[in-house]
mmCIF file of C-alpha atoms in Angstrom:
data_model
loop_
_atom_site.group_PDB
_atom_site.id
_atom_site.type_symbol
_atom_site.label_atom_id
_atom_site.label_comp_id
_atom_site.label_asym_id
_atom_site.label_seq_id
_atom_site.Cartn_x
_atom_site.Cartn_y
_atom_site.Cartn_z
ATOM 1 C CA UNK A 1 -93.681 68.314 -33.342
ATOM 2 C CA UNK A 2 -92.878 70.337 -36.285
ATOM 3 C CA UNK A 3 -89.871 68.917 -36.528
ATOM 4 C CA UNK A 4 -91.588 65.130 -36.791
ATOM 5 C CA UNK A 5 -93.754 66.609 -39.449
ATOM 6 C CA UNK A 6 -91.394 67.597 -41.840
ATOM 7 C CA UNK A 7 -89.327 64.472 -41.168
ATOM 8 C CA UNK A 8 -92.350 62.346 -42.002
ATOM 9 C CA UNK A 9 -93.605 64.617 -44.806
ATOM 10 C CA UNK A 10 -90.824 65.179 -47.051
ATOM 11 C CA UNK A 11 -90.522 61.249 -47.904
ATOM 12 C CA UNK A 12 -94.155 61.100 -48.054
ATOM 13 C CA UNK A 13 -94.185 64.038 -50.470
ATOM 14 C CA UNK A 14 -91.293 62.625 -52.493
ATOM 15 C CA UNK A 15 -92.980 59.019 -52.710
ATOM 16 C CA UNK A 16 -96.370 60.918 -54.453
ATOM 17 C CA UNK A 17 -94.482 63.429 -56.218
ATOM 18 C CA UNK A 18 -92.113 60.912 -58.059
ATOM 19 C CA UNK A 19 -95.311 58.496 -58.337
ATOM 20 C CA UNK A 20 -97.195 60.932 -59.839
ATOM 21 C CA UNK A 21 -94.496 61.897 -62.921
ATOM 22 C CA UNK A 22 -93.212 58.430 -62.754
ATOM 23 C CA UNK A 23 -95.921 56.729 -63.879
ATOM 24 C CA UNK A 24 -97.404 60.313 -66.333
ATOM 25 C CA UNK A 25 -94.061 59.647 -67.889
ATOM 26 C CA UNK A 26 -94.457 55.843 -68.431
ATOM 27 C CA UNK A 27 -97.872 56.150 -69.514
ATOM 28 C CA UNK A 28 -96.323 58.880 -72.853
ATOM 29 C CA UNK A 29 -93.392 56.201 -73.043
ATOM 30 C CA UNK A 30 -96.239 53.120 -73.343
ATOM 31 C CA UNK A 31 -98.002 55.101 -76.001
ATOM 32 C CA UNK A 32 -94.648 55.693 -78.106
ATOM 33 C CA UNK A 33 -93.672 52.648 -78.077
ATOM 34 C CA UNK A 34 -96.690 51.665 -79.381
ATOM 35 C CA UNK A 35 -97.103 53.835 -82.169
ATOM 36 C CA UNK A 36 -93.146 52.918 -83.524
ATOM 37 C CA UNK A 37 -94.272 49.118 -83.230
ATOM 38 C CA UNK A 38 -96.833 49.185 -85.190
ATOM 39 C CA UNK A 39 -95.345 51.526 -87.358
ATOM 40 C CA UNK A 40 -92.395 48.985 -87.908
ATOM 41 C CA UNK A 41 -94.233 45.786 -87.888
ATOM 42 C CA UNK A 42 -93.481 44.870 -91.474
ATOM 43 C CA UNK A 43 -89.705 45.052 -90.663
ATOM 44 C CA UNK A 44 -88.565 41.591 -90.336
ATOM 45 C CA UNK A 45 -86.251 41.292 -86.804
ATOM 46 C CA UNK A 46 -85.249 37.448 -86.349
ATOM 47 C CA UNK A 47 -82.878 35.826 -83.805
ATOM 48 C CA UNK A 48 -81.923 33.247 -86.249
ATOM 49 C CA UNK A 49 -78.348 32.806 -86.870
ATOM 50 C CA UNK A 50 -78.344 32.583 -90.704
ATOM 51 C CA UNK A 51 -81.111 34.272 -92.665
ATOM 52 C CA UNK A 52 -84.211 32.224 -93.848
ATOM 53 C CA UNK A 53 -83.217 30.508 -97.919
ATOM 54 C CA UNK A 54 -85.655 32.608 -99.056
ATOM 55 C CA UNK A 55 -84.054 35.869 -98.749
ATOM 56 C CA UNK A 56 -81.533 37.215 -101.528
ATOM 57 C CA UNK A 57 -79.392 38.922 -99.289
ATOM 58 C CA UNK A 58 -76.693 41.482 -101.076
ATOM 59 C CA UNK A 59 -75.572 43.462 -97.872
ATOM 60 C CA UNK A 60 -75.016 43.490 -94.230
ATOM 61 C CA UNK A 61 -73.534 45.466 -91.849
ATOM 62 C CA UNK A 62 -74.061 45.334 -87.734
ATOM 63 C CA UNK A 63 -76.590 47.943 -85.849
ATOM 64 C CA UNK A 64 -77.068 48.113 -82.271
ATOM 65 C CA UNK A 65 -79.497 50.535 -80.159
ATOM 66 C CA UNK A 66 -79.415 50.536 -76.253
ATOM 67 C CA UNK A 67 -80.541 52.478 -73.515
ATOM 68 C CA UNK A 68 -80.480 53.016 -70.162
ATOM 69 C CA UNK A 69 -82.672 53.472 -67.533
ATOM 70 C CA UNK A 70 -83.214 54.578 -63.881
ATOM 71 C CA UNK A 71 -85.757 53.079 -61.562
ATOM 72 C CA UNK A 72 -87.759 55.788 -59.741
ATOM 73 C CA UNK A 73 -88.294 56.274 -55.943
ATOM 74 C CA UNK A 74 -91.798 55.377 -55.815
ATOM 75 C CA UNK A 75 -91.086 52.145 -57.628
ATOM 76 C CA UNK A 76 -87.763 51.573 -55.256
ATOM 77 C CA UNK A 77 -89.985 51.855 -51.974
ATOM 78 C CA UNK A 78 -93.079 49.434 -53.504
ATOM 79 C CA UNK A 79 -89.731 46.816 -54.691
ATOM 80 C CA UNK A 80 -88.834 47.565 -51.076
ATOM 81 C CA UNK A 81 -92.115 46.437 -49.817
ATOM 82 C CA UNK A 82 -92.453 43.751 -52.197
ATOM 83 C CA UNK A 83 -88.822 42.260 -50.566
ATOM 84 C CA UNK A 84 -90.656 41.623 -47.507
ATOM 85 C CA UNK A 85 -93.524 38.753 -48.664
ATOM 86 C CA UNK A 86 -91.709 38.380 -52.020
ATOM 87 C CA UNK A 87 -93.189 37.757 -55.400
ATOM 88 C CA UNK A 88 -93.314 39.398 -58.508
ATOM 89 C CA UNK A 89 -92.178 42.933 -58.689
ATOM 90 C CA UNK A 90 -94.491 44.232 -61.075
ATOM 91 C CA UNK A 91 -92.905 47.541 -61.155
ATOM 92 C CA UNK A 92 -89.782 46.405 -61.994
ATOM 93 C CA UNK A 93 -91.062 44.496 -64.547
ATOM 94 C CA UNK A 94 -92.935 47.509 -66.466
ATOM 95 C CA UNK A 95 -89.880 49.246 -66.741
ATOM 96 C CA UNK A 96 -87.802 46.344 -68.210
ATOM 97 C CA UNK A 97 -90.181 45.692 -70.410
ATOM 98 C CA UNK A 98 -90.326 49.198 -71.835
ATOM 99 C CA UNK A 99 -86.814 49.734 -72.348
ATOM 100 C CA UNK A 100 -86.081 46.146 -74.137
ATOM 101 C CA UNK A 101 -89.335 47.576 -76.090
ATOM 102 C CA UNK A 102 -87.266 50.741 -76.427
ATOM 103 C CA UNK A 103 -83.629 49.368 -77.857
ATOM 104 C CA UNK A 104 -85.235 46.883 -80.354
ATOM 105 C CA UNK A 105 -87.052 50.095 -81.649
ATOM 106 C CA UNK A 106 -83.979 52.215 -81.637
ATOM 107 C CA UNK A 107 -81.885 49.117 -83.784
ATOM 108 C CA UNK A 108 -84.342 48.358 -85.954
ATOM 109 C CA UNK A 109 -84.872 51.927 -86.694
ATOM 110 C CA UNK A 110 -81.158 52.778 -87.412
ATOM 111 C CA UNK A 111 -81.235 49.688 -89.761
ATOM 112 C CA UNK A 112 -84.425 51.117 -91.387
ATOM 113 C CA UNK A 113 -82.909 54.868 -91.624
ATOM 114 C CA UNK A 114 -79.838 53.058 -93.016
ATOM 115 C CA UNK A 115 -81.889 51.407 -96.222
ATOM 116 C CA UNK A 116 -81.861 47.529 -94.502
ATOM 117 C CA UNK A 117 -84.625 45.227 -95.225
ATOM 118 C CA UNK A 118 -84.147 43.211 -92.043
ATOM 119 C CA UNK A 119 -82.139 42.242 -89.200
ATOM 120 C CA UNK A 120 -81.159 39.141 -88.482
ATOM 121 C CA UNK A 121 -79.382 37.083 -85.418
ATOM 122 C CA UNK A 122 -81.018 39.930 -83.107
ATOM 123 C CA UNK A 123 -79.290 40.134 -79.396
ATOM 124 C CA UNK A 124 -80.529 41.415 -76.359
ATOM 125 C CA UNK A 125 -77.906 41.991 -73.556
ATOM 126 C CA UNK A 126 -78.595 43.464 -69.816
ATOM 127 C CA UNK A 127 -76.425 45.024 -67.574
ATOM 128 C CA UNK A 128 -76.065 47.227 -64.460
ATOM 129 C CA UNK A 129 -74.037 50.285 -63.843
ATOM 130 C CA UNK A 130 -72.930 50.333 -60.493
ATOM 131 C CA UNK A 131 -73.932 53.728 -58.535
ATOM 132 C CA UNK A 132 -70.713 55.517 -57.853
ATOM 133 C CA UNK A 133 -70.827 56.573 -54.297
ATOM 134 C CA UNK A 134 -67.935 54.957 -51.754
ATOM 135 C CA UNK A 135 -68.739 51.756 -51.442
ATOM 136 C CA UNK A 136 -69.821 51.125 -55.157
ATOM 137 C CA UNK A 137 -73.559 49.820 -53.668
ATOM 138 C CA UNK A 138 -77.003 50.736 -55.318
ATOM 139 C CA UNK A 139 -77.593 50.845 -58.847
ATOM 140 C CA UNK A 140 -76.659 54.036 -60.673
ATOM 141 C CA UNK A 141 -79.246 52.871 -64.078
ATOM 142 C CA UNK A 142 -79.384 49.580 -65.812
ATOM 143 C CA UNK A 143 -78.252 49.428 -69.908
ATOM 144 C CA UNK A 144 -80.424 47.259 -72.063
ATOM 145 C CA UNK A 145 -78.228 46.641 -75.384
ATOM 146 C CA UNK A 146 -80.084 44.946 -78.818
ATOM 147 C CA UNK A 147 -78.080 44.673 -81.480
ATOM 148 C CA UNK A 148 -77.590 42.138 -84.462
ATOM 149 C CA UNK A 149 -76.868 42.095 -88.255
ATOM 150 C CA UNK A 150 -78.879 44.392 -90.655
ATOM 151 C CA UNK A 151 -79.141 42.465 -94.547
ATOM 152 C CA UNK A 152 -80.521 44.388 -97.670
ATOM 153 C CA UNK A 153 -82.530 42.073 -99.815
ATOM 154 C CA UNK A 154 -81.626 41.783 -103.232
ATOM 155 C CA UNK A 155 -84.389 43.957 -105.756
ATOM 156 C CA UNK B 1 -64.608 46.987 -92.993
ATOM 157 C CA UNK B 2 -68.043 44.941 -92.328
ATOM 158 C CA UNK B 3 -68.802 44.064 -89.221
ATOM 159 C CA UNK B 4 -71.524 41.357 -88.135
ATOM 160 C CA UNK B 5 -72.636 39.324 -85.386
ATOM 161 C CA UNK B 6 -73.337 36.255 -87.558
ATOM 162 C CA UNK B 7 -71.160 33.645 -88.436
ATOM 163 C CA UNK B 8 -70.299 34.523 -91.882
ATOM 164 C CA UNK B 9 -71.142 37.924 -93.780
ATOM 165 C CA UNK B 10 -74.421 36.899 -95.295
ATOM 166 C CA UNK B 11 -74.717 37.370 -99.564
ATOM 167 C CA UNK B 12 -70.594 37.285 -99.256
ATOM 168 C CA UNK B 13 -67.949 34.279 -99.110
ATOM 169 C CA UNK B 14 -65.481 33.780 -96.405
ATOM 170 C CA UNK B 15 -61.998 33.400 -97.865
ATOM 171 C CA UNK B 16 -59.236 33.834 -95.369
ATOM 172 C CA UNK B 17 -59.875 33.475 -91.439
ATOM 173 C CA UNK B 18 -56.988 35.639 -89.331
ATOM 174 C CA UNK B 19 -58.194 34.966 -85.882
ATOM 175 C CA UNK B 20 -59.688 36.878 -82.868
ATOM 176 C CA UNK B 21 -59.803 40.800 -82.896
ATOM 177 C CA UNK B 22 -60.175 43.218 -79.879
ATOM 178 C CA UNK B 23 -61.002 46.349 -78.784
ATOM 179 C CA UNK B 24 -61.725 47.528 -75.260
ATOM 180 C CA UNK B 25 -62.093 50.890 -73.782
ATOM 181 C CA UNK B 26 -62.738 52.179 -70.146
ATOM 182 C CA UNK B 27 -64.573 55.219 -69.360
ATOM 183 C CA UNK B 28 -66.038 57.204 -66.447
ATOM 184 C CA UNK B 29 -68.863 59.210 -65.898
ATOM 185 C CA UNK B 30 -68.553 62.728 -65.310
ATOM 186 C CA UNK B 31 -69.580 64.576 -62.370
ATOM 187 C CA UNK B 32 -71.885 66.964 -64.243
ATOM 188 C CA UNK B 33 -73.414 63.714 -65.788
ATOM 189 C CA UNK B 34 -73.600 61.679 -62.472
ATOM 190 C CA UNK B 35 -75.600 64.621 -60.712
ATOM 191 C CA UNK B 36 -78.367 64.751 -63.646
ATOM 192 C CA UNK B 37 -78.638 61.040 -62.956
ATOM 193 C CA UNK B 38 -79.028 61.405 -59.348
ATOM 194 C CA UNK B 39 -82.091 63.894 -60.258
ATOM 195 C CA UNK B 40 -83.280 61.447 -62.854
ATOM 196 C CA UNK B 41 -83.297 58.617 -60.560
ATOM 197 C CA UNK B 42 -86.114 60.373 -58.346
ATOM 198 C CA UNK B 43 -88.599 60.320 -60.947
ATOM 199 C CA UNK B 44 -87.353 57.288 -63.333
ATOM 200 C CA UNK B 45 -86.966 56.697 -66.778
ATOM 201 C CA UNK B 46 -83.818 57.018 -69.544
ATOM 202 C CA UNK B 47 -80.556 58.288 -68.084
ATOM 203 C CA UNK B 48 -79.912 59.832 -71.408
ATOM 204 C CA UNK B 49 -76.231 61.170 -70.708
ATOM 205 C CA UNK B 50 -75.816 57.451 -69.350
ATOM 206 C CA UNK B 51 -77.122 55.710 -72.955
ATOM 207 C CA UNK B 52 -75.139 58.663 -74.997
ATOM 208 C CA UNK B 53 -71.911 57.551 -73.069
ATOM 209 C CA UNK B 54 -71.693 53.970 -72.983
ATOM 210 C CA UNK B 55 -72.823 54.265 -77.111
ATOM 211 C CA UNK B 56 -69.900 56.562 -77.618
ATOM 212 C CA UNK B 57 -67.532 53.799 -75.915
ATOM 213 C CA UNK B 58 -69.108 51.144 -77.523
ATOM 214 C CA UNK B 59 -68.477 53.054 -81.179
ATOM 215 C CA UNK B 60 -64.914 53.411 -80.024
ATOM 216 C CA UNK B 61 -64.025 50.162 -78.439
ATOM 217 C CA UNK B 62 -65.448 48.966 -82.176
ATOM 218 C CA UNK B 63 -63.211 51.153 -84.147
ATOM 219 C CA UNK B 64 -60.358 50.344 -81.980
ATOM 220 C CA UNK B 65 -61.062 46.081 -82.821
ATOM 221 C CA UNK B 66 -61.782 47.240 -86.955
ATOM 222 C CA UNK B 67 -58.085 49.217 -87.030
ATOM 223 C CA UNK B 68 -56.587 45.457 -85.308
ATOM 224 C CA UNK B 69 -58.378 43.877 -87.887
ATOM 225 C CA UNK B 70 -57.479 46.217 -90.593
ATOM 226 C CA UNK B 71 -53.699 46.568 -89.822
ATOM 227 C CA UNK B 72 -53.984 42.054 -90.341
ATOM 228 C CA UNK B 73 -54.913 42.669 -93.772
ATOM 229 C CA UNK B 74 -58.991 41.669 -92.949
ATOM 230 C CA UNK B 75 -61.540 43.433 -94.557
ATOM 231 C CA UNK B 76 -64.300 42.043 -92.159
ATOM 232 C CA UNK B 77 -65.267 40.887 -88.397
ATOM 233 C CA UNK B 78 -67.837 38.010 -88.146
ATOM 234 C CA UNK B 79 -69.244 36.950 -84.965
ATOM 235 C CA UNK B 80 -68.821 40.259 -82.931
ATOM 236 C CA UNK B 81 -69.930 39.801 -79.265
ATOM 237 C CA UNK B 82 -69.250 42.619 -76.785
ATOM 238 C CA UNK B 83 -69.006 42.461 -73.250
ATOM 239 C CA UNK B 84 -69.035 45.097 -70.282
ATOM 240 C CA UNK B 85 -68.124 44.532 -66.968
ATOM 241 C CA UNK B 86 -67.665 47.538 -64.164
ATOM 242 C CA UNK B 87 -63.618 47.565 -62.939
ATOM 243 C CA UNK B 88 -64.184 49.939 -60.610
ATOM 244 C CA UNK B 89 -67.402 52.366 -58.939
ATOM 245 C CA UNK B 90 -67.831 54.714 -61.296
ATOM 246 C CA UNK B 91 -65.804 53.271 -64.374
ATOM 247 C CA UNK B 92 -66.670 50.731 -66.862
ATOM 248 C CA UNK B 93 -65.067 48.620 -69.745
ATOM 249 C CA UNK B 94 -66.851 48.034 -72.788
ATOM 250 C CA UNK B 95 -65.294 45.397 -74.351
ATOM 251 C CA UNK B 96 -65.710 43.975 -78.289
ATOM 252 C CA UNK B 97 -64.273 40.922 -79.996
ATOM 253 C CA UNK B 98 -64.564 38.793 -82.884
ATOM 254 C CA UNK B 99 -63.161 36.859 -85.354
ATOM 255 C CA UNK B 100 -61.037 39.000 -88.452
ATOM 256 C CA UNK B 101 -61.801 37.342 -92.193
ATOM 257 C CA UNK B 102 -61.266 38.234 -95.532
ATOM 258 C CA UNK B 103 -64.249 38.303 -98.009
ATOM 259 C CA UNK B 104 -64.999 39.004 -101.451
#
């Protein structure tokens, strides 16, 4: 009996103990993110492959920024749930979403830190790192990678 | 050396084209890393060891494709595209290229 208990209890526990910092710690990231956004709204970031006629470019050089991120358990098990009816998987999405947020931020800020006025032809790559347990299955993280070419304007 | 993922170095002129430069590296994670992860992926959110390591091997596989271009006589790389693909569990190439000029 005890023995069912704990069997049943420690997922159940894990499920609302990583739901409960999973989604305390998106909630700080949402708030960041906003805050840097606005904060860097009057930098110019452009997928365009040559810069706009109007702009008196005198330097360039490449930046990148890219992170990676890990999907929590809570948010495994309700993608696990979701498998069965299919659908969007809104908590996949979320977290996406917040680190593409998060390695545009972390480009455009080197190329601000660096003294760039903008950056142009702006890439956004996605891959996953495979977990590495025997059979190379499961996800270990996934690496979001923005990067593109920072120009100085002339004065 | 300038480096950009456009076609030409913008506010310079292209004088010479060379060809295609590379630069690859392969790296592993660490054990010491890999367990932090494991107790990261419970609750979510940046695997920073993960994001420092792959940015380290980017850097390098970068340098490495700058000293090919470099030892051509090029003093830039236009169009740089990189690419990363997992050879085996637990290791990972991160792979850069593009195309070696000479500008003024």
């Amino acid at each position: 009996m005890t023995g069912a208990a704990i069997k049943l209890g420690f997922p159940l526990l894990l499920l609302f103990g990583t739901y409960l910092i999973g989604s305390a710690v998106e909630k700080t990231h949402y708030r960041e993110i906003r805050i840097r956004e606005a904060r860097s709204r009057r930098f110019p970031t452009v997928n365009f492959r040559t810069p706009p006629k109007s702009w008196n470019i005198v330097g360039a050089e490449m930046v990148a920024g890219n992170v990676v991120i890990s999907i929590d358990y809570f948010k495994r098990f309700l993608a696990g749930l979701r498998m069965l009816f299919g659908g969007r998987v809104a908590s996949y999405e979320s977290l996406l979403d917040r680190a593409r947020r998060e390695a545009i931020l972390r480009m455009k800020e080197t190329a601000f830190e660096r003294g760039y006025n903008a950056v142009i032809n702006v890439r956004i790559e996605t891959s996953r790192l495979a977990s590495s347990n025997r059979k190379g299955e499961g996800t270990a993280g996934v690496e979001i990678l923005a990067f593109g070419t920072a120009v100085k304007f002339a004065k | 050396m300038i480096l950009s993922n456009t076609e030409e170095i913008p506010g310079r002129t292209i004088r010479e084209f060379y060809g295609v430069v590379t630069g690859s590296t392969v790296r592993a994670k660490h054990i010491g890393r890999d367990f932090m992860a494991s107790l990261k992926n419970l609750v979510g959110g940046e695997l920073k060891g993960y994001t420092e390591l792959l940015n380290e091997a980017r850097q390098e596989a970068l340098e490495r494709m700058s000293e090919q271009a470099r030892s051509i006589g090029a003093n830039a790389v236009v169009n740089v595209r990189f690419s990363t693909s997992s050879v085996a569990q637990g290791a990972a190439e991160l792979f850069a290229y593009g195309t070696a000029v000479k500008v003024d």
